[in-house]
Coordinates of C-alpha atoms in Angstrom, one line a residue:
X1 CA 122.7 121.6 96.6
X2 CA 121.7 118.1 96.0
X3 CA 118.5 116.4 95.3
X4 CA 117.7 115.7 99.0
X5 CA 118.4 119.3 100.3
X6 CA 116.5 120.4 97.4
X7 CA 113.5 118.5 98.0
X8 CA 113.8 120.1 101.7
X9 CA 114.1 123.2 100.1
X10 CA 110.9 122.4 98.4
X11 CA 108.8 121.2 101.5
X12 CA 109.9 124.0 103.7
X13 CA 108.7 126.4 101.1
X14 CA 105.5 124.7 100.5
X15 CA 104.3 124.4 104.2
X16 CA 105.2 127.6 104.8
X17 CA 103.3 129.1 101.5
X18 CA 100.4 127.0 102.7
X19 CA 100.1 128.2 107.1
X20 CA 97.5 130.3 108.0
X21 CA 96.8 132.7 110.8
X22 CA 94.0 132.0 113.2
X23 CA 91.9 134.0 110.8
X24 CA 92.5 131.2 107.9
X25 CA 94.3 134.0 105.7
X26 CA 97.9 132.5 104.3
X27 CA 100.8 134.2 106.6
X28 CA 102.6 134.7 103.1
X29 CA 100.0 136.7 100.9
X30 CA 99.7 134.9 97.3
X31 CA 101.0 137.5 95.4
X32 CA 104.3 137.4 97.7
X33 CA 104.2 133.9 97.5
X34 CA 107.5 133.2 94.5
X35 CA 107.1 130.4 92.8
X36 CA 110.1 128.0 93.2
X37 CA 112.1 127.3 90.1
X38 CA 114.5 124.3 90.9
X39 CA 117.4 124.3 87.9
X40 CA 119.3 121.6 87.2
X41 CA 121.1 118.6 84.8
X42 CA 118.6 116.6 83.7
X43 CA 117.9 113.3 85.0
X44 CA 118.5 114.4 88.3
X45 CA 115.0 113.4 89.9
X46 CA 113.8 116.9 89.9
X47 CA 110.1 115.4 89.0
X48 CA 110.4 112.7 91.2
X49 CA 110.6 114.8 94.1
X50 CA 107.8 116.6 93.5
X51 CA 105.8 113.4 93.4
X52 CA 107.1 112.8 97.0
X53 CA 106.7 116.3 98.5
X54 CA 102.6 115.9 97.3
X55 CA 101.9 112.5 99.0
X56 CA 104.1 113.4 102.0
X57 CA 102.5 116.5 102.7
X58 CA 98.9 114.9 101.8
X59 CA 98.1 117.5 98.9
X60 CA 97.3 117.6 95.6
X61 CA 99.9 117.5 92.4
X62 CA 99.6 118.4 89.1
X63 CA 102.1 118.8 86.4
X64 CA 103.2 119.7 83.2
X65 CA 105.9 119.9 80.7
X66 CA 106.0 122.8 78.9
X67 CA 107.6 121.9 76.2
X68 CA 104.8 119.9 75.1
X69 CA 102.3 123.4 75.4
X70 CA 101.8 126.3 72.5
X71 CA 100.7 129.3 73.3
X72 CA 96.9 128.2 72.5
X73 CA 97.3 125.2 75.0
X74 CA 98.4 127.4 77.8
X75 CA 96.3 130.6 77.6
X76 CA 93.7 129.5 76.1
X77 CA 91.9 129.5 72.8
X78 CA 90.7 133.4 72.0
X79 CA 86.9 134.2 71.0
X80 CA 84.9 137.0 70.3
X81 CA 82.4 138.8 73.5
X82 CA 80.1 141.3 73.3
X83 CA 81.0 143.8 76.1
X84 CA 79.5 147.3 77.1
X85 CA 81.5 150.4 77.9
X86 CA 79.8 153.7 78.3
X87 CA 76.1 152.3 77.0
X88 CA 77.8 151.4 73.8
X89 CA 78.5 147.7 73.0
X90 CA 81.9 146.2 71.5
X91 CA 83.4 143.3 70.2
X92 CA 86.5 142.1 72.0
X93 CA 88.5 139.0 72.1
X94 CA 88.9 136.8 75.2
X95 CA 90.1 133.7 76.1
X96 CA 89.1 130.6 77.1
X97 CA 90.9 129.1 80.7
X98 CA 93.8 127.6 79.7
X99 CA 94.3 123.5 80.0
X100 CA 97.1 124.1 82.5
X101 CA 94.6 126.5 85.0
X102 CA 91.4 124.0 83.9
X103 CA 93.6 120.9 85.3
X104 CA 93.8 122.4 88.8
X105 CA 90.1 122.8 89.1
X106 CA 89.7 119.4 88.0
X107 CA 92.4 118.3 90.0
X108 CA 90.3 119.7 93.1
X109 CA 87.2 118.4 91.7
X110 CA 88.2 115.0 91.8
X111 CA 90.6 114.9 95.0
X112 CA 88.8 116.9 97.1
X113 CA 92.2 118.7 97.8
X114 CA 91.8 122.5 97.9
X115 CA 95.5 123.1 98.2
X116 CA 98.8 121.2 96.0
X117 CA 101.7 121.9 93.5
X118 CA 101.2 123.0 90.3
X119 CA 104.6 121.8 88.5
X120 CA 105.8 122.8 85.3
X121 CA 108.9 121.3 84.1
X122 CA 111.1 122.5 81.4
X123 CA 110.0 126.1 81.8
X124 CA 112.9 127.7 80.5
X125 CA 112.7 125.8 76.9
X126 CA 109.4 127.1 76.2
X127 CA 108.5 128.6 72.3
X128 CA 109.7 132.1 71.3
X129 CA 105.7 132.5 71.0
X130 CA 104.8 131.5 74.6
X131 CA 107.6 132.8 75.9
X132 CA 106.2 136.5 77.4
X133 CA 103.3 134.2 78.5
X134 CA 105.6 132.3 81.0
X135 CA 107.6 135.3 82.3
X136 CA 104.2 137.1 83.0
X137 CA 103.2 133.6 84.7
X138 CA 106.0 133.5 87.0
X139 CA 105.7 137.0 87.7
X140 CA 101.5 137.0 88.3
X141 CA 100.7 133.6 88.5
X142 CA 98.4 134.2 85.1
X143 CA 97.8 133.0 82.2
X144 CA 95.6 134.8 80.2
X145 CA 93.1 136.2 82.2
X146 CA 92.9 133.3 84.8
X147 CA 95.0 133.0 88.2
X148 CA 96.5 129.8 89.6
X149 CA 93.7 129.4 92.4
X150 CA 94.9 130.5 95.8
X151 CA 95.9 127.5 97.7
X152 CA 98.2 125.9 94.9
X153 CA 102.2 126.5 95.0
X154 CA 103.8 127.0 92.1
X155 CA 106.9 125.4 91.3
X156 CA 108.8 125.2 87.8
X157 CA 112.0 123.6 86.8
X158 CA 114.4 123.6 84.2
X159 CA 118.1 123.0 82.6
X160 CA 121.3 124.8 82.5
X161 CA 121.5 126.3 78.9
X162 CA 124.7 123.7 78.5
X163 CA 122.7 121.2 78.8
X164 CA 119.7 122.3 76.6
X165 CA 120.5 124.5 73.7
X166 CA 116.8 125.6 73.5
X167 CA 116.5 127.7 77.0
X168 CA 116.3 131.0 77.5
X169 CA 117.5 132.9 79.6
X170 CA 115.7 135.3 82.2
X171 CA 116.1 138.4 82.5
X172 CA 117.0 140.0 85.9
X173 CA 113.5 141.7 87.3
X174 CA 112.3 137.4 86.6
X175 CA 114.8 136.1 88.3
X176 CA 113.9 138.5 91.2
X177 CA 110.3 137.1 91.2
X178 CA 111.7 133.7 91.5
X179 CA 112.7 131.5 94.6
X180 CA 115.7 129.9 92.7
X181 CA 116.9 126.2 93.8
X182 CA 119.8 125.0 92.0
X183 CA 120.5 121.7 92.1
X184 CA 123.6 119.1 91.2
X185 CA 124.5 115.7 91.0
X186 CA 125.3 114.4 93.6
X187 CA 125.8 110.5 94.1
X188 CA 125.3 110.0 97.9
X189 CA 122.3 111.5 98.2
X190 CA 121.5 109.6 95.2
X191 CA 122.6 106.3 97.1
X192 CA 120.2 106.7 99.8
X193 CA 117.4 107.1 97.4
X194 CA 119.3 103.9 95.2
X195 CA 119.1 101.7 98.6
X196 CA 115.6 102.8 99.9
X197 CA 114.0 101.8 96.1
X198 CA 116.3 99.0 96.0
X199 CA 118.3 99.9 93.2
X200 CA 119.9 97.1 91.8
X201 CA 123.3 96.0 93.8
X202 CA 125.7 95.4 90.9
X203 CA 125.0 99.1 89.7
X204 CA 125.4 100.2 93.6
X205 CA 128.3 98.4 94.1
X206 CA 129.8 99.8 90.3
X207 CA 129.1 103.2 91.4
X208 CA 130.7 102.9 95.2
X209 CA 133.9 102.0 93.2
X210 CA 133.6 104.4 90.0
X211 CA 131.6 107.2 91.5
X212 CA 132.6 109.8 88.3
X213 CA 130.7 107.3 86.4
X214 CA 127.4 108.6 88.0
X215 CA 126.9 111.6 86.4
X216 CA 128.1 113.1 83.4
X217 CA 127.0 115.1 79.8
X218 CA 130.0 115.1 77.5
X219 CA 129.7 116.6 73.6
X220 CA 132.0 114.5 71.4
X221 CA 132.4 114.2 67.5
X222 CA 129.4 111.5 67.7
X223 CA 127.8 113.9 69.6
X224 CA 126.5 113.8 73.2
X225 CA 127.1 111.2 75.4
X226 CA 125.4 111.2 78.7
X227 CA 125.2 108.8 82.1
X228 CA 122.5 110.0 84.3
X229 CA 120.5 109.1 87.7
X230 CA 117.4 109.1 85.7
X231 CA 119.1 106.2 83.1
X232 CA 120.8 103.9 86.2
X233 CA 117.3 104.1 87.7
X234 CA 115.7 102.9 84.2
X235 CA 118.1 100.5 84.3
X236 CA 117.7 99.1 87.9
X237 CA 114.1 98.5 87.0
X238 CA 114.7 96.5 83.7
X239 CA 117.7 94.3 84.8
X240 CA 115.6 92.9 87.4
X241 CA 112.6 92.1 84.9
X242 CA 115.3 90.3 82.7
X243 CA 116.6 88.4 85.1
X244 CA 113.3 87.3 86.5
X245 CA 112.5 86.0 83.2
X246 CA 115.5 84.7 82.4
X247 CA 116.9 87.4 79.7
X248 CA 120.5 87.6 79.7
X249 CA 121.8 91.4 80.6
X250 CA 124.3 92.5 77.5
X251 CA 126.0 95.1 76.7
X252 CA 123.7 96.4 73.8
X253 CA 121.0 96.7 76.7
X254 CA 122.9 98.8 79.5
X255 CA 124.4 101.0 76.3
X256 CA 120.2 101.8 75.8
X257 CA 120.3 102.8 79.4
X258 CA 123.2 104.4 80.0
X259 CA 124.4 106.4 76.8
X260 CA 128.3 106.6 77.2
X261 CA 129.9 104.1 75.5
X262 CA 133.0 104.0 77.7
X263 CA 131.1 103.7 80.7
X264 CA 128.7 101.0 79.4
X265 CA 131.4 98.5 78.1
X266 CA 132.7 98.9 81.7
X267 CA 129.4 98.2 84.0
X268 CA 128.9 95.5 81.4
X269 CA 132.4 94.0 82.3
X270 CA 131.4 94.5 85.6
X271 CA 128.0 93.2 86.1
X272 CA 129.3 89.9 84.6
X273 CA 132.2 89.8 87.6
X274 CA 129.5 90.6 89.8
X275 CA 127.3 87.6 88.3
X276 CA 130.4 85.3 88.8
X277 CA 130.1 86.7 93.0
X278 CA 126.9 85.8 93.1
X279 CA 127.2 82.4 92.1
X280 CA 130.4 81.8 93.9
X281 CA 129.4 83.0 97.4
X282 CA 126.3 81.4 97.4
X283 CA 124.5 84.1 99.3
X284 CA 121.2 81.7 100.0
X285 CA 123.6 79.8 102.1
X286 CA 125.3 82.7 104.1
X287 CA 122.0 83.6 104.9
X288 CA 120.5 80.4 106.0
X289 CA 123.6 79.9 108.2
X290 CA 125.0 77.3 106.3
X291 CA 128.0 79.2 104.3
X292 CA 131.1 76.7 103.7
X293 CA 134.4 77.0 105.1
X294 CA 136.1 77.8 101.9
X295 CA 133.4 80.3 101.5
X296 CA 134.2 82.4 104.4
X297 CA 138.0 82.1 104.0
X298 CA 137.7 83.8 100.4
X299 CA 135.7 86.3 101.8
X300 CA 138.2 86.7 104.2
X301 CA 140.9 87.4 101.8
X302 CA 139.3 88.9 98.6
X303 CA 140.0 92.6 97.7
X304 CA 137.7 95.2 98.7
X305 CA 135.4 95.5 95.3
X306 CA 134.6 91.9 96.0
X307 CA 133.4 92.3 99.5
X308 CA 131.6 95.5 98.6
X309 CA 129.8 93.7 95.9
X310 CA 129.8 90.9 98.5
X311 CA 128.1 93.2 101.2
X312 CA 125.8 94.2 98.2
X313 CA 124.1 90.5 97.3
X314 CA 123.2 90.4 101.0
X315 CA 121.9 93.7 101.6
X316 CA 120.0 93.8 98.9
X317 CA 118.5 90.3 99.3
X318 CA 117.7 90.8 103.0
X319 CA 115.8 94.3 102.2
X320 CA 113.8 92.5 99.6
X321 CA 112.8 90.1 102.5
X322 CA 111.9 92.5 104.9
X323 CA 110.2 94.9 102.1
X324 CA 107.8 91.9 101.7
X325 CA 107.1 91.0 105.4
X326 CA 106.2 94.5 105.4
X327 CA 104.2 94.6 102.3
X328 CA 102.6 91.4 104.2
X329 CA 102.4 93.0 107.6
X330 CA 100.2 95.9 106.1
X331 CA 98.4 93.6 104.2
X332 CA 97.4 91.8 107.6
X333 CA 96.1 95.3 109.0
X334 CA 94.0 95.6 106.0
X335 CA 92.5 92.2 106.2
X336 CA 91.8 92.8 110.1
X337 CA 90.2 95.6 110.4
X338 CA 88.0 94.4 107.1
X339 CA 87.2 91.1 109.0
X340 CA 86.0 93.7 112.4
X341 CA 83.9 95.4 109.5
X342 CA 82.5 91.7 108.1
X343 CA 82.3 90.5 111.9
X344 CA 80.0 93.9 112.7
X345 CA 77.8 93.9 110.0
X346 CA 76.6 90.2 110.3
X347 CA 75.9 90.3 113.9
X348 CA 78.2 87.2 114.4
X349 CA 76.1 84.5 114.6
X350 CA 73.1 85.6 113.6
X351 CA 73.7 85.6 109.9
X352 CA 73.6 83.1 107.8
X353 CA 76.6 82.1 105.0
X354 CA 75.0 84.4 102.3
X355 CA 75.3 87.5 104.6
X356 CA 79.1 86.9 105.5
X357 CA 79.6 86.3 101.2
X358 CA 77.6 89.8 100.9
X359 CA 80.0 91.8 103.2
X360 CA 82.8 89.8 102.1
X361 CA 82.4 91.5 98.7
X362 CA 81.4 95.0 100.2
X363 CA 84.4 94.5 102.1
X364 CA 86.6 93.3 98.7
X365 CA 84.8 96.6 96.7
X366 CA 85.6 99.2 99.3
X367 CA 89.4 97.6 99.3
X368 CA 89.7 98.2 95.7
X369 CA 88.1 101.9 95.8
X370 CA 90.5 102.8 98.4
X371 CA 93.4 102.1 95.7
X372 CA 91.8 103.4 92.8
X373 CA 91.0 106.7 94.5
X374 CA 94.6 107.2 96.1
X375 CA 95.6 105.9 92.4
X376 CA 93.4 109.1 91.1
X377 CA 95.0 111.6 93.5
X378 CA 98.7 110.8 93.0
X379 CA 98.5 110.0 97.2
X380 CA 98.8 106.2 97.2
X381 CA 102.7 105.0 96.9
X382 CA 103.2 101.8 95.6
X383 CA 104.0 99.4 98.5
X384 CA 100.9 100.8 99.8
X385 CA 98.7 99.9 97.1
X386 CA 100.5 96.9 97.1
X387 CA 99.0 95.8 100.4
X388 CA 95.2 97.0 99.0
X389 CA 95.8 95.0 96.6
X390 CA 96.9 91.8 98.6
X391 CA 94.0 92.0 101.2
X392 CA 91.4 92.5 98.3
X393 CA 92.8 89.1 97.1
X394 CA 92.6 87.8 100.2
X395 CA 88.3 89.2 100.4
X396 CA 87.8 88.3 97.2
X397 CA 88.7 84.9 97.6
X398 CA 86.4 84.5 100.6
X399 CA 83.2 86.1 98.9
X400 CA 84.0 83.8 96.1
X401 CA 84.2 80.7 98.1
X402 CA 82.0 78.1 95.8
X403 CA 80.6 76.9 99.0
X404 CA 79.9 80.1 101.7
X405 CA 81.8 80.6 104.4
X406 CA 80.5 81.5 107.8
X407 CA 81.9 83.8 110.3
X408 CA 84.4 81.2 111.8
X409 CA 85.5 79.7 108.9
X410 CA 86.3 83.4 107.8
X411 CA 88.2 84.4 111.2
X412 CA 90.0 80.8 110.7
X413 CA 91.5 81.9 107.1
X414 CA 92.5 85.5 108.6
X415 CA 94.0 83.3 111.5
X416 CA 96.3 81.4 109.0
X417 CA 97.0 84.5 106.8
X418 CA 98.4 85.7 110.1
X419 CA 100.4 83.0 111.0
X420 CA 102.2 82.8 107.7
X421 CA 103.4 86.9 108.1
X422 CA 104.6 85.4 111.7
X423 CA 107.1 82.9 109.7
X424 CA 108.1 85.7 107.0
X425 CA 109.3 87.8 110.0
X426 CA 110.8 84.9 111.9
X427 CA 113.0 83.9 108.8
X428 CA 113.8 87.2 107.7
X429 CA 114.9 87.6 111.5
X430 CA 117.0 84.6 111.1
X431 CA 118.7 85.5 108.0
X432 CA 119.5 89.0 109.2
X433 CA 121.3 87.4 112.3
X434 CA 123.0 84.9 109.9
X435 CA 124.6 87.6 107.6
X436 CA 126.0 89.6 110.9
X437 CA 127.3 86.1 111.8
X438 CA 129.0 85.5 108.8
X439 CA 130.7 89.2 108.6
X440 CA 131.5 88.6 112.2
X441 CA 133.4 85.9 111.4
X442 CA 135.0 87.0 107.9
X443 CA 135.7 90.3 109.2
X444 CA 135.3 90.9 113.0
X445 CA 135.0 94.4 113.5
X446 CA 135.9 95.7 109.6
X447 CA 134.3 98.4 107.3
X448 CA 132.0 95.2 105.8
X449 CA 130.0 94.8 108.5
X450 CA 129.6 98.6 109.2
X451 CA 128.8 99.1 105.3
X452 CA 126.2 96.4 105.2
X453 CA 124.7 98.0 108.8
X454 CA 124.5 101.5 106.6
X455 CA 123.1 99.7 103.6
X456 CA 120.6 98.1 105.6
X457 CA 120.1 101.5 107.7
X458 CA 118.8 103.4 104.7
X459 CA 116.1 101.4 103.6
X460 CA 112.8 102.5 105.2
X461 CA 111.4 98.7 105.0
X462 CA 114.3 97.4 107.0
X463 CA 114.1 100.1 109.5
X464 CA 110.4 99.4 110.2
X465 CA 110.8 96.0 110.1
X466 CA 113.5 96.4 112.6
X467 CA 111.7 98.9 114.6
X468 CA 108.0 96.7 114.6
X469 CA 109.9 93.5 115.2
X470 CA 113.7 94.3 116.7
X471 CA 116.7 92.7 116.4
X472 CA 119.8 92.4 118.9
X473 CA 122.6 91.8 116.0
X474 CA 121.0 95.0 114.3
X475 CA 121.0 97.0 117.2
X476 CA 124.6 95.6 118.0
X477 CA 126.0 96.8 115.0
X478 CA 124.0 100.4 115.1
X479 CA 126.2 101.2 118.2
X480 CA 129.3 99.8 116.2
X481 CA 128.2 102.4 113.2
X482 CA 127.3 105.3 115.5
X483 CA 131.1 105.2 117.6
X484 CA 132.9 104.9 114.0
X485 CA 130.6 108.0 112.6
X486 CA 131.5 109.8 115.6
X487 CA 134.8 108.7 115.2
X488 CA 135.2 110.1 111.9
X489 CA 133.2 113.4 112.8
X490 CA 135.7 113.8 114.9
X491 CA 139.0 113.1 112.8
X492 CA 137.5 115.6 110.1
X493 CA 136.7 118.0 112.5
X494 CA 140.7 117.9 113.9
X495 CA 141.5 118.4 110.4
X496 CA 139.9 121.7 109.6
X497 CA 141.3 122.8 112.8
X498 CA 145.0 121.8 111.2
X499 CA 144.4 123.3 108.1
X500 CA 143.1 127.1 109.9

């Protein structure tokens, strides 16, 4: 299966591992309860998943890799007890709790959370030393003499021995204590998650056209070379820093990204062609409705990996857009309901300017606790902390006013932070109604503007920017994408009936 059906896989198992009969007694006793071991390439997002199963599901998260544990680290440290058998007293060893076991109790000391994931990653490349440790783990949920507390899923990953010459391999009574997930590469559901974290366009657009580029582990005389989803990702994140700081993107930088030297001498070549699109089709102007002539005549006639990289530059610059009217919107929520709370506390006009500064700062204080304690329990994704972090600006720079503000000099600033979220949405509005114009016209009813309408469609920001604030050309082109998906549904569902 691929990542997404494996993170399903993963959900389904922990809800169900965590219900409860009326009684408050797990349906699924613990000790029936098989940890989930997810095996796969590496680089696949096996981790990141994890990560988004936790904060999802609002529980706790802990992880490890185990390659990084001895057998001390993860059963403990042994020391002598006295103990008494049959009125006579011995010396025997025990063990202290093991770091992995003590990190769940501190997890739930410092969350709160009774119930999460404890993950351990690379499971299968474990010492010759720890390994009967780990096998009585997954079988007992032990480690030494201390459970896993009830309430905390197990789950464990690893790699395929061709892929990591240090696993072993489990022996069949383990494997039948084991819920077993395999997962492969896969690049669309890879895409989805590419388009929703705004992966970088050029290395979208690369991959729509070379899609065995993706993935792949290949031993040569040099020895490995490797592209994974983990190193485009990596990649994504640095191009963008580059090019905000004006650092030209080379080859010698992709090759420390993506280590196959075939395949980074070609996304090098191509990134450059994609630069030269992006400068030729002068997307600000597409989208402020002001694209030349010549500009949509070229589109018109380019070849198809131009107007995929085309349909690229505008997606991607629209969902940034939308991402920060929503980053904004939230923001605004926050600032509101702290401005209720500032409002309430001083009794509108019976307090004075140093009573509004006061709760202005309470107001900025609890903001920032809110983001260091979802920071502390792994629940807080980053455009969410994001927006904390904007509205504590926004407080702090009241309570810090060199001359105190009073009540309706504070409602007056939320009033303008307001108004200028109205003219983020109203141009990101426009734009989006400009692009559908401009494929309109370039294209009428082609694959373009369908492919920027499921571009567009799996980003969550410009679905709930859509969804809070609508848009007709949007909605238009959803139907257009719905009949052509029904379309093909239909085509591939008259082959199989051929080929029976």
């Amino acid at each position: 299966m691929n990542i997404r059906q494996a993170k399903e896989e993963v959900a389904r198992a922990v809800e169900v591992y965590l219900a409860k009969d009326e009684n408050g007694a797990y349906l699924i006793p613990v000790e029936r309860q098989r940890p989930l071991f997810l095996l796969g390439a590496p680089g696949v997002g096996k981790t990141a998943i994890m990560e988004q199963v936790a904060r999802e599901m609002g529980i706790g998260l802990v992880s490890y890799s185990m390659t990084h544990h001895t057998r001390q680290s993860a059963l403990g440290l042994p020391y002598i007890a006295e103990r008494s058998f049959d009125g006579r007293t011995f010396s025997v060893s025990e063990y202290t709790m093991s770091e992995i076991i003590a990190s769940v109790y501190e997890s739930m000391e410092e969350t709160g959370r009774r119930e999460g994931i404890l993950f351990l990653d690379e499971i299968n490349c474990v010492s010759e030393t720890l390994t009967p440790a780990i096998l009585q783990f997954l079988q007992y949920k032990v480690f030494g003499r201390h459970a896993v507390p009830q309430g905390w899923v197990v789950v464990t990953a690893g790699n395929p021995s061709e892929y990591n010459r240090s696993t072993h391999d489990f022996d069949v009574a383990t494997w039948d204590r084991l819920k077993r997930i395999d997962v492969e590469p896969d690049y669309e559901a890879w895409k989805a998650y590419a388009l929703a974290t705004r992966v970088h366009p050029a290395i979208i657009a690369y991959l729509d056209a070379e899609t065995s580029d993706f993935y792949h582990i290949e031993t040569t005389l040099d020895g490995k070379e490797f592209v994974t989803a983990r190193g485009w990702d990596d990649l994504s994140r640095v191009m963008r820093v580059y090019e905000a700081r004006g650092i030209p993107v080379t080859e010698r930088l992709i090759a420390q990204y993506v280590q196959d030297a075939r395949t980074a001498k070609r996304f090098a070549a191509y990134y450059d062609l994609f630069n030269k699109y992006r400068s030729d089709y002068q997307v600000e102007s597409i989208l402020a409705g002001e694209a030349p002539a010549g500009i949509t005549e070229r589109a018109r006639t380019a070849p198809f990996d131009e107007r995929v990289a085309l349909v690229g530059l505008l997606s991607s610059a629209l969902a940034g857009e939308m991402h920060d009217a929503m980053l904004r919107d939230r923001a605004t929520e926050f600032v509101f309901d702290a401005v209720k709370a500032i409002v309430r506390a001083c009794d509108e006009g019976e307090a004075d300017a140093s009573d509004v500064r006061s709760a202005c700062g309470k107001a900025t204080l609890d903001c920032d606790e809110r983001v260091r304690e979802g920071r502390r329990n792994r629940l807080l994704s980053s455009d969410e902390g994001s927006a904390l972090a904007t509205a504590s600006r926004f407080l702090r720079a009241c309570a810090d006013e060199p001359f105190a503000l009073d009540i309706e000099q504070v409602k007056g600033r939320f009033s303008a932070y307001a108004e200028t979220l109205d003219g983020m949405v109203a141009a990101s509005s426009a734009r989006l109604d400009n692009a559908y114009a401009f494929f309109d016209e370039a294209f009428g009813a082609g694959k373009e503007s369908l492919l920027f309408t499921t571009d567009l469609s799996a980003d969550a920001a410009v679905v709930a920017f859509i969804g809070r604030y609508g848009s007709e050309s949007y909605r238009a082109h959803t139907k257009e994408l719905m009949l052509e998906e029904r379309a093909d549904a239909l085509r591939e569902r008259a082959r199989r009936a051929m080929a029976q």
